[in-house]
Amino acid sequence: MPPEKNSRHAPAVRLGADAQSRRPARLERKLPWIVGVQLLAVAALAALLGFFAPRLAVRLLPFDRFHVDQASEPMQSSHAAPAAATVQPEAPAPSTAANGSTTAPKIDPEALAHLPDPDSPLPGSQAAMAEEARNVARYMVECFPSDPDAVEVIARCEKWLGNTAAAVGHWDRCLELNPDYAYAHFGKATVLAEKGDYQKAADLFREALERNPDWPKAELELARAWINAGSAEKSIPVLEKHVQRRPFLSEAYVLLGQAYLQRDEFEKAKSAYETAVRILPDHTEAYYGLANAFARLGQRERAKETMEQFQKRKAADLQVRKTQKSEYDDLEAMRIDSSTIYLDAGQVYYARKRLAEAERLWRRAAALNDGYVECRQALAWLYRSTNRLPQAIEMLEQLAAIEPKQRAYLEEVVRLHNDLGAPERAEAARRRLERLKEAD
C-alpha cells in the first residue's frame, strides 16, 4: 500500500542510523568535527598528523575544536590555531631536541594517579564504566575550572549517562565563561529537541550556527528542528546551501525531501530522495520518503515498488540490530562510548600542554575500543612529535590493521624505520605496502 498522505507532518527523525550504525548503543556526539561518524571518514591531508603531510590522507581530528596555544604545537601544523589559549598551561612546555622534534615534559605521578591506568583491567560492569568516565570528566574540570572546553566535555558525559539536568547546568556554566560558546548552545538545543520543544531548540541551534557558521552538524540539526516545528520554509535555504557545499551526505537530502514534502513541492521532494538513495543505497528511511513522494505525484506503481523496498530494508535492519545485540553487550557499547569521552578529554589536556595526561587518556581510549582510529592517530602524532618513534610505529601498525586500505600508514612506517636505522624492517614494511598496492 502507498504511504498515507497525511504523513506529510511526520517528525524529522535522525535518519540513517539503522543502515550505518555498528553498535546497539553509541554516544551521540555533538561536535562539528563529528558530523556523525560518516564525516569523520572524509579524508583530510594531515590536518592533525602533520608529519605525514603531504603523503597521508587521514580523518580530521578536532584539535582546532580547542583553543590551542600555538606554543604547545610540537610541529608546525597545516591547521591554524588561535593565537592564545583561553587557559594558560599548567605544566612545563615540551623541550626541543637538537633534531627539531620535541620531548615530553616531566610526568607528574600525582596528577596521573587521578586518571585511569591504560594497562589496568577494563571496568567489568556498566556502573563501573560510568563511574570511571565521570571521574575522568570531573577531574579534568578540577584541572581547568575556567575552561569552557573542559566543562563542555563533562556536560556531554552527563547527558550520555542520562543526567540531563546536570548536563544543562554545565552548558550554562560554559556560557557564563564564554557567552559566545557555540557548543553549549548546541548542547542545550539537543536537550530541547529530544523533549519535543522544537521551536526553542531551533532558536538555540541558530545561536550556535551564528557563532560557528561553518558547522555542518548544526546546519542539519537546525533544519531538522524547523521541519519538526512545522516551519519547513525556514529549513529549505539552510539545506540547499548545505548540499551545495557538501553534496555527499545522504541525510541532508532526506531532510530536504521532508521539507519539500511539507511544502507540497512533491517533484523537488522526489529528486532529493532519489539523490539520497544514490549516495547511500542502504539508507532505509530514504526509500520511505521516496515512496511518499511518488504517492503524492500520483505514481502509484512506483510508490508501491519503493514502499516494498523500504519494508525489505527495514526488516533487514531489524535483523542486523538483533545480530549486533547478540554480538555486543551493553557494557561493550558503554566502553566504546567512554572512549570518545577520553579522546575529547585528552585533547583538552593536549591543548594545555599536559601531554602526559593526554597520552594516558588516549591509551585508555584505545584499550576500551579496539577499532578506534582517532585516538590512535592522536597517539601516533604525539609519539612522533616527541621523538618516540618505536611507539609511533606501533600506533601506525595498529592503524594499518584497522584501515588496511589506507596505505599511507605503512608508507610512514617505512620512513620511520629508516629514520631509526632499521633498513631490514623498513624493507619488510615496504614489501607489505607493495602487496597492498597490487591487491587494489
CSV table of C-alpha atoms in Angstrom, one decimal:
chain,number,residue,atom,x,y,z
A,1,MET,CA,0.0,0.0,0.0
A,2,PRO,CA,1.2,3.5,-0.7
A,3,PRO,CA,2.0,5.6,2.3
A,4,GLU,CA,-0.8,7.7,3.8
A,5,LYS,CA,-1.0,11.2,2.5
A,6,ASN,CA,-1.3,12.6,6.0
A,7,SER,CA,2.2,11.5,6.8
A,8,ARG,CA,3.5,14.9,5.5
A,9,HIS,CA,3.9,16.2,9.0
A,10,ALA,CA,5.8,13.2,10.4
A,11,PRO,CA,8.6,14.2,12.6
A,12,ALA,CA,12.0,14.7,11.0
A,13,VAL,CA,13.8,12.0,12.9
A,14,ARG,CA,17.6,11.3,12.9
A,15,LEU,CA,17.9,9.3,9.7
A,16,GLY,CA,20.1,6.6,8.5
A,17,ALA,CA,21.1,5.1,11.9
A,18,ASP,CA,19.8,1.7,11.1
A,19,ALA,CA,21.8,1.5,7.9
A,20,GLN,CA,25.0,3.0,9.3
A,21,SER,CA,25.4,2.1,12.9
A,22,ARG,CA,27.5,-0.8,14.1
A,23,ARG,CA,26.7,-1.0,17.8
A,24,PRO,CA,23.5,-1.3,19.7
A,25,ALA,CA,24.2,1.9,21.6
A,26,ARG,CA,26.6,4.7,20.8
A,27,LEU,CA,27.3,8.0,22.3
A,28,GLU,CA,25.8,10.7,20.0
A,29,ARG,CA,28.4,13.3,19.9
A,30,LYS,CA,27.6,16.8,19.0
A,31,LEU,CA,30.8,18.5,17.9
A,32,PRO,CA,31.1,19.8,14.4
A,33,TRP,CA,34.1,17.6,13.8
A,34,ILE,CA,31.9,14.7,14.5
A,35,VAL,CA,29.2,15.5,11.9
A,36,GLY,CA,28.4,11.9,12.6
A,37,VAL,CA,30.8,9.0,12.2
A,38,GLN,CA,30.4,9.3,8.4
A,39,LEU,CA,32.0,12.7,8.0
A,40,LEU,CA,34.9,11.7,10.2
A,41,ALA,CA,35.8,9.3,7.4
A,42,VAL,CA,36.3,12.2,5.0
A,43,ALA,CA,40.0,12.4,4.1
A,44,ALA,CA,42.0,15.5,5.1
A,45,LEU,CA,45.6,15.8,4.3
A,46,ALA,CA,47.4,15.7,7.6
A,47,ALA,CA,45.4,18.3,9.4
A,48,LEU,CA,46.4,16.6,12.6
A,49,LEU,CA,49.2,14.2,11.8
A,50,GLY,CA,51.3,17.0,10.3
A,51,PHE,CA,54.4,14.8,10.0
A,52,PHE,CA,52.6,12.7,7.4
A,53,ALA,CA,51.9,15.6,5.0
A,54,PRO,CA,51.5,15.6,2.2
A,55,ARG,CA,51.5,11.8,1.9
A,56,LEU,CA,48.8,10.8,4.3
A,57,ALA,CA,45.1,11.4,3.9
A,58,VAL,CA,43.6,10.8,7.3
A,59,ARG,CA,40.4,11.6,9.3
A,60,LEU,CA,40.4,15.2,10.5
A,61,LEU,CA,40.8,15.3,14.3
A,62,PRO,CA,39.5,18.3,16.1
A,63,PHE,CA,42.5,20.0,17.6
A,64,ASP,CA,41.0,23.2,16.2
A,65,ARG,CA,38.0,22.4,18.3
A,66,PHE,CA,40.1,23.5,21.4
A,67,HIS,CA,41.8,26.8,21.9
A,68,VAL,CA,45.3,25.5,21.5
A,69,ASP,CA,48.2,27.8,22.3
A,70,GLN,CA,50.5,27.7,19.3
A,71,ALA,CA,53.5,27.3,21.5
A,72,SER,CA,52.2,23.9,22.5
A,73,GLU,CA,52.2,22.6,19.0
A,74,PRO,CA,55.2,20.2,18.7
A,75,MET,CA,55.5,20.7,15.0
A,76,GLN,CA,54.0,23.3,12.6
A,77,SER,CA,50.6,22.2,11.5
A,78,SER,CA,48.7,23.0,8.4
A,79,HIS,CA,45.7,23.8,10.6
A,80,ALA,CA,45.7,27.3,12.0
A,81,ALA,CA,45.3,27.6,15.8
A,82,PRO,CA,44.1,30.7,17.7
A,83,ALA,CA,46.9,32.9,18.9
A,84,ALA,CA,46.5,32.2,22.6
A,85,ALA,CA,44.9,29.6,24.8
A,86,THR,CA,41.9,30.5,26.9
A,87,VAL,CA,43.6,29.0,29.9
A,88,GLN,CA,47.3,29.2,30.5
A,89,PRO,CA,49.1,25.8,30.5
A,90,GLU,CA,49.7,24.3,33.9
A,91,ALA,CA,52.6,22.1,33.0
A,92,PRO,CA,56.0,22.7,31.6
A,93,ALA,CA,56.1,23.1,27.8
A,94,PRO,CA,57.9,20.3,25.9
A,95,SER,CA,61.5,21.0,25.3
A,96,THR,CA,63.0,21.0,21.8
A,97,ALA,CA,65.6,18.4,20.9
A,98,ALA,CA,68.6,19.0,18.6
A,99,ASN,CA,66.9,17.3,15.7
A,100,GLY,CA,63.9,19.7,15.9
A,101,SER,CA,61.5,17.3,17.4
A,102,THR,CA,60.2,17.7,20.9
A,103,THR,CA,60.4,15.6,24.0
A,104,ALA,CA,57.7,15.0,26.5
A,105,PRO,CA,57.6,17.1,29.7
A,106,LYS,CA,58.3,15.5,33.0
A,107,ILE,CA,55.4,13.4,34.3
A,108,ASP,CA,53.7,14.3,37.5
A,109,PRO,CA,52.8,10.9,39.0
A,110,GLU,CA,50.3,12.5,41.4
A,111,ALA,CA,48.4,14.1,38.5
A,112,LEU,CA,48.3,10.8,36.6
A,113,ALA,CA,47.0,9.0,39.6
A,114,HIS,CA,43.7,10.7,39.1
A,115,LEU,CA,43.3,9.2,35.6
A,116,PRO,CA,42.7,5.5,34.7
A,117,ASP,CA,45.7,3.4,34.1
A,118,PRO,CA,45.7,2.4,30.4
A,119,ASP,CA,47.0,-1.1,31.4
A,120,SER,CA,44.6,-1.8,34.2
A,121,PRO,CA,41.7,-4.2,33.6
A,122,LEU,CA,38.7,-2.8,31.9
A,123,PRO,CA,35.6,-2.0,34.0
A,124,GLY,CA,33.6,-5.1,34.5
A,125,SER,CA,30.2,-3.5,34.8
A,126,GLN,CA,28.2,-0.7,33.4
A,127,ALA,CA,28.2,1.1,36.7
A,128,ALA,CA,32.0,0.8,37.0
A,129,MET,CA,32.4,2.1,33.4
A,130,ALA,CA,30.1,5.1,34.1
A,131,GLU,CA,32.0,5.9,37.3
A,132,GLU,CA,35.4,5.8,35.6
A,133,ALA,CA,34.2,8.1,32.7
A,134,ARG,CA,32.5,10.5,35.1
A,135,ASN,CA,35.7,10.7,37.3
A,136,VAL,CA,37.8,11.5,34.2
A,137,ALA,CA,35.5,14.3,33.2
A,138,ARG,CA,35.2,15.7,36.8
A,139,TYR,CA,39.0,15.7,37.4
A,140,MET,CA,39.5,17.5,34.1
A,141,VAL,CA,37.2,20.3,35.3
A,142,GLU,CA,39.1,20.4,38.5
A,143,CYS,CA,42.3,20.9,36.5
A,144,PHE,CA,40.7,23.6,34.2
A,145,PRO,CA,37.7,25.1,36.1
A,146,SER,CA,37.5,28.2,33.9
A,147,ASP,CA,37.9,26.4,30.6
A,148,PRO,CA,34.6,26.0,28.7
A,149,ASP,CA,36.1,23.2,26.6
A,150,ALA,CA,36.7,21.1,29.8
A,151,VAL,CA,33.2,21.9,31.2
A,152,GLU,CA,31.6,21.1,27.8
A,153,VAL,CA,33.1,17.6,27.9
A,154,ILE,CA,31.6,16.8,31.3
A,155,ALA,CA,28.3,18.2,30.0
A,156,ARG,CA,28.2,15.7,27.2
A,157,CYS,CA,29.3,12.9,29.6
A,158,GLU,CA,26.5,13.7,32.0
A,159,LYS,CA,24.0,13.8,29.1
A,160,TRP,CA,25.2,10.4,27.9
A,161,LEU,CA,24.8,9.0,31.4
A,162,GLY,CA,21.2,10.3,31.4
A,163,ASN,CA,21.7,13.2,33.8
A,164,THR,CA,20.1,15.9,31.5
A,165,ALA,CA,19.7,18.5,34.2
A,166,ALA,CA,23.4,18.2,35.2
A,167,ALA,CA,24.4,18.5,31.5
A,168,VAL,CA,22.3,21.6,31.0
A,169,GLY,CA,23.9,23.1,34.2
A,170,HIS,CA,27.3,22.5,32.8
A,171,TRP,CA,26.4,24.1,29.5
A,172,ASP,CA,25.1,27.1,31.3
A,173,ARG,CA,28.4,27.3,33.1
A,174,CYS,CA,30.1,27.2,29.7
A,175,LEU,CA,28.0,30.2,28.7
A,176,GLU,CA,28.9,32.1,31.9
A,177,LEU,CA,32.6,31.6,31.0
A,178,ASN,CA,32.0,32.5,27.3
A,179,PRO,CA,28.6,33.7,26.1
A,180,ASP,CA,29.6,33.0,22.6
A,181,TYR,CA,30.5,29.4,23.2
A,182,ALA,CA,28.6,27.7,20.3
A,183,TYR,CA,28.9,24.2,21.6
A,184,ALA,CA,26.9,25.0,24.8
A,185,HIS,CA,24.1,26.5,22.7
A,186,PHE,CA,24.1,23.3,20.6
A,187,GLY,CA,24.1,21.0,23.6
A,188,LYS,CA,21.1,22.7,25.2
A,189,ALA,CA,19.3,22.7,21.9
A,190,THR,CA,19.7,18.9,21.6
A,191,VAL,CA,18.0,18.5,25.0
A,192,LEU,CA,15.1,20.7,24.0
A,193,ALA,CA,14.7,18.8,20.7
A,194,GLU,CA,14.6,15.5,22.5
A,195,LYS,CA,11.8,16.9,24.7
A,196,GLY,CA,9.9,17.9,21.6
A,197,ASP,CA,10.3,21.6,22.1
A,198,TYR,CA,11.4,22.1,18.5
A,199,GLN,CA,10.9,25.9,18.2
A,200,LYS,CA,13.1,26.7,21.2
A,201,ALA,CA,15.6,24.0,20.0
A,202,ALA,CA,15.7,25.7,16.6
A,203,ASP,CA,16.4,29.1,18.3
A,204,LEU,CA,19.4,27.6,20.1
A,205,PHE,CA,20.7,25.7,17.1
A,206,ARG,CA,20.6,29.0,15.2
A,207,GLU,CA,22.5,30.7,18.0
A,208,ALA,CA,25.2,28.0,17.7
A,209,LEU,CA,25.4,28.4,14.0
A,210,GLU,CA,25.7,32.1,14.2
A,211,ARG,CA,28.7,31.7,16.4
A,212,ASN,CA,30.2,29.0,14.3
A,213,PRO,CA,28.9,29.5,10.7
A,214,ASP,CA,30.9,26.6,9.2
A,215,TRP,CA,29.3,23.8,11.2
A,216,PRO,CA,27.6,21.1,9.1
A,217,LYS,CA,26.0,19.3,12.0
A,218,ALA,CA,24.5,22.5,13.4
A,219,GLU,CA,23.0,23.2,9.9
A,220,LEU,CA,21.3,19.8,9.8
A,221,GLU,CA,20.0,20.0,13.3
A,222,LEU,CA,18.7,23.5,12.8
A,223,ALA,CA,16.9,22.3,9.7
A,224,ARG,CA,15.5,19.2,11.4
A,225,ALA,CA,14.2,21.3,14.3
A,226,TRP,CA,12.4,23.7,11.9
A,227,ILE,CA,10.9,20.8,10.0
A,228,ASN,CA,9.6,19.3,13.2
A,229,ALA,CA,8.3,22.7,14.3
A,230,GLY,CA,6.3,22.9,11.0
A,231,SER,CA,8.5,25.7,9.6
A,232,ALA,CA,9.9,23.8,6.6
A,233,GLU,CA,10.2,27.1,4.6
A,234,LYS,CA,13.0,28.2,7.0
A,235,SER,CA,14.9,24.9,6.7
A,236,ILE,CA,15.0,24.7,2.9
A,237,PRO,CA,17.5,27.6,2.4
A,238,VAL,CA,19.8,26.1,5.0
A,239,LEU,CA,19.7,22.6,3.5
A,240,GLU,CA,20.1,23.8,-0.1
A,241,LYS,CA,23.2,25.8,1.0
A,242,HIS,CA,24.4,22.7,2.8
A,243,VAL,CA,24.1,20.3,-0.1
A,244,GLN,CA,25.8,22.8,-2.5
A,245,ARG,CA,28.9,22.8,-0.3
A,246,ARG,CA,28.7,19.2,0.9
A,247,PRO,CA,26.9,17.1,-1.7
A,248,PHE,CA,27.9,13.8,-0.2
A,249,LEU,CA,25.7,13.3,2.8
A,250,SER,CA,22.5,11.3,2.3
A,251,GLU,CA,20.9,12.6,5.5
A,252,ALA,CA,20.9,16.2,4.2
A,253,TYR,CA,19.0,15.2,1.1
A,254,VAL,CA,16.4,13.2,3.1
A,255,LEU,CA,15.8,16.2,5.3
A,256,LEU,CA,15.5,18.3,2.2
A,257,GLY,CA,13.0,15.8,0.9
A,258,GLN,CA,11.0,16.1,4.1
A,259,ALA,CA,11.0,19.9,3.9
A,260,TYR,CA,9.8,19.8,0.3
A,261,LEU,CA,7.0,17.3,1.2
A,262,GLN,CA,5.8,19.6,4.0
A,263,ARG,CA,5.7,22.4,1.4
A,264,ASP,CA,3.8,20.2,-1.1
A,265,GLU,CA,6.7,20.5,-3.6
A,266,PHE,CA,6.5,16.9,-4.5
A,267,GLU,CA,8.7,16.8,-7.6
A,268,LYS,CA,11.5,18.5,-5.7
A,269,ALA,CA,11.0,16.1,-2.8
A,270,LYS,CA,11.3,13.1,-5.2
A,271,SER,CA,14.5,14.5,-6.6
A,272,ALA,CA,16.0,15.0,-3.1
A,273,TYR,CA,15.1,11.4,-2.0
A,274,GLU,CA,16.5,9.9,-5.2
A,275,THR,CA,19.8,11.7,-4.6
A,276,ALA,CA,19.8,10.4,-1.1
A,277,VAL,CA,19.4,6.8,-2.4
A,278,ARG,CA,22.1,7.3,-5.0
A,279,ILE,CA,24.6,8.5,-2.3
A,280,LEU,CA,23.6,5.7,0.2
A,281,PRO,CA,21.7,2.8,-1.3
A,282,ASP,CA,21.2,1.4,2.2
A,283,HIS,CA,19.5,4.5,3.6
A,284,THR,CA,16.3,2.8,4.6
A,285,GLU,CA,14.3,5.9,5.5
A,286,ALA,CA,15.1,7.5,2.2
A,287,TYR,CA,13.0,4.8,0.5
A,288,TYR,CA,10.0,5.6,2.7
A,289,GLY,CA,10.3,9.3,1.8
A,290,LEU,CA,10.7,8.5,-1.9
A,291,ALA,CA,7.6,6.2,-1.8
A,292,ASN,CA,5.7,9.0,-0.2
A,293,ALA,CA,6.8,11.5,-2.9
A,294,PHE,CA,5.7,9.1,-5.6
A,295,ALA,CA,2.3,8.7,-4.0
A,296,ARG,CA,1.8,12.4,-3.8
A,297,LEU,CA,2.7,12.7,-7.5
A,298,GLY,CA,0.1,10.0,-8.3
A,299,GLN,CA,2.7,7.5,-9.4
A,300,ARG,CA,1.1,4.6,-7.5
A,301,GLU,CA,3.0,1.7,-9.1
A,302,ARG,CA,6.4,3.3,-8.3
A,303,ALA,CA,5.1,4.2,-4.8
A,304,LYS,CA,4.2,0.6,-4.2
A,305,GLU,CA,7.5,-0.8,-5.5
A,306,THR,CA,9.5,1.7,-3.4
A,307,MET,CA,7.5,1.0,-0.3
A,308,GLU,CA,8.2,-2.7,-0.8
A,309,GLN,CA,11.9,-1.9,-0.9
A,310,PHE,CA,11.5,0.1,2.3
A,311,GLN,CA,9.8,-2.8,4.0
A,312,LYS,CA,12.5,-5.2,3.0
A,313,ARG,CA,15.3,-2.9,4.1
A,314,LYS,CA,13.5,-2.2,7.4
A,315,ALA,CA,13.3,-5.9,8.1
A,316,ALA,CA,17.0,-6.4,7.2
A,317,ASP,CA,17.8,-3.5,9.6
A,318,LEU,CA,15.9,-5.2,12.4
A,319,GLN,CA,17.8,-8.4,11.8
A,320,VAL,CA,21.1,-6.5,11.9
A,321,ARG,CA,20.2,-4.9,15.2
A,322,LYS,CA,19.3,-8.3,16.6
A,323,THR,CA,22.7,-9.7,15.5
A,324,GLN,CA,24.5,-6.7,16.9
A,325,LYS,CA,22.7,-7.1,20.2
A,326,SER,CA,23.9,-10.7,20.4
A,327,GLU,CA,27.5,-9.8,19.5
A,328,TYR,CA,27.9,-6.6,21.5
A,329,ASP,CA,26.5,-6.3,25.0
A,330,ASP,CA,25.6,-3.1,26.7
A,331,LEU,CA,28.9,-3.0,28.6
A,332,GLU,CA,30.9,-3.1,25.4
A,333,ALA,CA,28.8,-0.3,24.0
A,334,MET,CA,29.5,1.8,27.1
A,335,ARG,CA,33.2,1.2,26.8
A,336,ILE,CA,33.1,2.4,23.2
A,337,ASP,CA,31.1,5.5,24.2
A,338,SER,CA,33.5,6.2,27.1
A,339,SER,CA,36.4,6.1,24.7
A,340,THR,CA,35.0,9.1,22.9
A,341,ILE,CA,34.9,11.0,26.2
A,342,TYR,CA,38.6,10.1,26.8
A,343,LEU,CA,39.6,11.3,23.3
A,344,ASP,CA,37.9,14.6,23.9
A,345,ALA,CA,39.4,15.0,27.4
A,346,GLY,CA,42.8,14.1,26.1
A,347,GLN,CA,42.5,16.9,23.5
A,348,VAL,CA,41.8,19.4,26.3
A,349,TYR,CA,44.9,18.3,28.1
A,350,TYR,CA,47.0,18.3,24.9
A,351,ALA,CA,45.8,21.9,24.1
A,352,ARG,CA,47.0,22.9,27.6
A,353,LYS,CA,50.4,21.2,27.1
A,354,ARG,CA,49.6,18.5,29.5
A,355,LEU,CA,50.9,15.8,27.2
A,356,ALA,CA,51.3,13.0,29.8
A,357,GLU,CA,47.6,13.2,30.7
A,358,ALA,CA,46.6,13.4,27.1
A,359,GLU,CA,48.7,10.3,26.3
A,360,ARG,CA,47.2,8.4,29.3
A,361,LEU,CA,43.7,9.1,28.2
A,362,TRP,CA,44.2,8.3,24.6
A,363,ARG,CA,45.9,5.0,25.5
A,364,ARG,CA,42.9,4.1,27.7
A,365,ALA,CA,40.6,5.0,24.9
A,366,ALA,CA,42.5,2.6,22.6
A,367,ALA,CA,42.2,-0.1,25.2
A,368,LEU,CA,38.4,0.5,25.5
A,369,ASN,CA,37.8,0.4,21.8
A,370,ASP,CA,39.9,-1.9,19.6
A,371,GLY,CA,38.8,-0.2,16.4
A,372,TYR,CA,39.1,3.4,17.5
A,373,VAL,CA,41.0,5.2,14.8
A,374,GLU,CA,41.0,8.7,16.1
A,375,CYS,CA,42.7,8.1,19.4
A,376,ARG,CA,45.4,6.0,17.7
A,377,GLN,CA,46.0,8.8,15.2
A,378,ALA,CA,46.4,11.2,18.1
A,379,LEU,CA,48.9,8.9,19.8
A,380,ALA,CA,50.8,8.5,16.6
A,381,TRP,CA,51.1,12.2,16.3
A,382,LEU,CA,52.1,12.6,20.0
A,383,TYR,CA,54.8,9.9,19.8
A,384,ARG,CA,56.2,11.1,16.5
A,385,SER,CA,56.3,14.7,17.7
A,386,THR,CA,58.0,13.8,21.0
A,387,ASN,CA,60.6,11.7,19.1
A,388,ARG,CA,59.3,8.3,20.4
A,389,LEU,CA,59.5,6.6,17.0
A,390,PRO,CA,59.0,3.0,18.1
A,391,GLN,CA,55.8,3.9,19.8
A,392,ALA,CA,54.7,5.9,16.8
A,393,ILE,CA,55.4,2.8,14.6
A,394,GLU,CA,53.3,0.7,17.0
A,395,MET,CA,50.3,3.0,16.6
A,396,LEU,CA,50.7,3.2,12.8
A,397,GLU,CA,50.8,-0.6,12.6
A,398,GLN,CA,47.6,-0.7,14.6
A,399,LEU,CA,46.0,1.8,12.3
A,400,ALA,CA,47.2,-0.1,9.2
A,401,ALA,CA,45.4,-3.2,10.7
A,402,ILE,CA,42.2,-1.3,11.3
A,403,GLU,CA,42.2,0.5,8.0
A,404,PRO,CA,44.2,-1.7,5.6
A,405,LYS,CA,43.3,0.4,2.6
A,406,GLN,CA,45.0,3.5,4.0
A,407,ARG,CA,48.4,2.7,2.5
A,408,ALA,CA,49.9,5.9,3.9
A,409,TYR,CA,50.1,4.4,7.3
A,410,LEU,CA,52.6,1.8,6.0
A,411,GLU,CA,54.4,4.5,4.0
A,412,GLU,CA,55.1,6.3,7.2
A,413,VAL,CA,56.2,3.1,8.9
A,414,VAL,CA,58.8,2.6,6.2
A,415,ARG,CA,60.1,6.1,6.6
A,416,LEU,CA,60.3,5.8,10.4
A,417,HIS,CA,62.1,2.5,10.3
A,418,ASN,CA,64.7,4.1,8.0
A,419,ASP,CA,65.0,7.1,10.5
A,420,LEU,CA,65.7,4.5,13.2
A,421,GLY,CA,68.4,2.9,11.2
A,422,ALA,CA,66.5,-0.3,10.7
A,423,PRO,CA,66.6,-0.9,6.9
A,424,GLU,CA,65.5,-4.5,7.1
A,425,ARG,CA,62.3,-3.7,8.9
A,426,ALA,CA,61.8,-0.8,6.5
A,427,GLU,CA,62.1,-3.2,3.6
A,428,ALA,CA,59.7,-5.7,5.2
A,429,ALA,CA,57.1,-2.9,5.6
A,430,ARG,CA,57.8,-1.7,2.0
A,431,ARG,CA,57.1,-5.2,0.7
A,432,ARG,CA,53.8,-5.3,2.6
A,433,LEU,CA,52.9,-1.9,1.1
A,434,GLU,CA,53.7,-3.2,-2.4
A,435,ARG,CA,51.4,-6.2,-1.9
A,436,LEU,CA,48.6,-3.8,-0.8
A,437,LYS,CA,49.1,-1.8,-4.0
A,438,GLU,CA,49.0,-4.9,-6.1
A,439,ALA,CA,45.8,-6.1,-4.5
A,440,ASP,CA,44.0,-2.8,-5.3
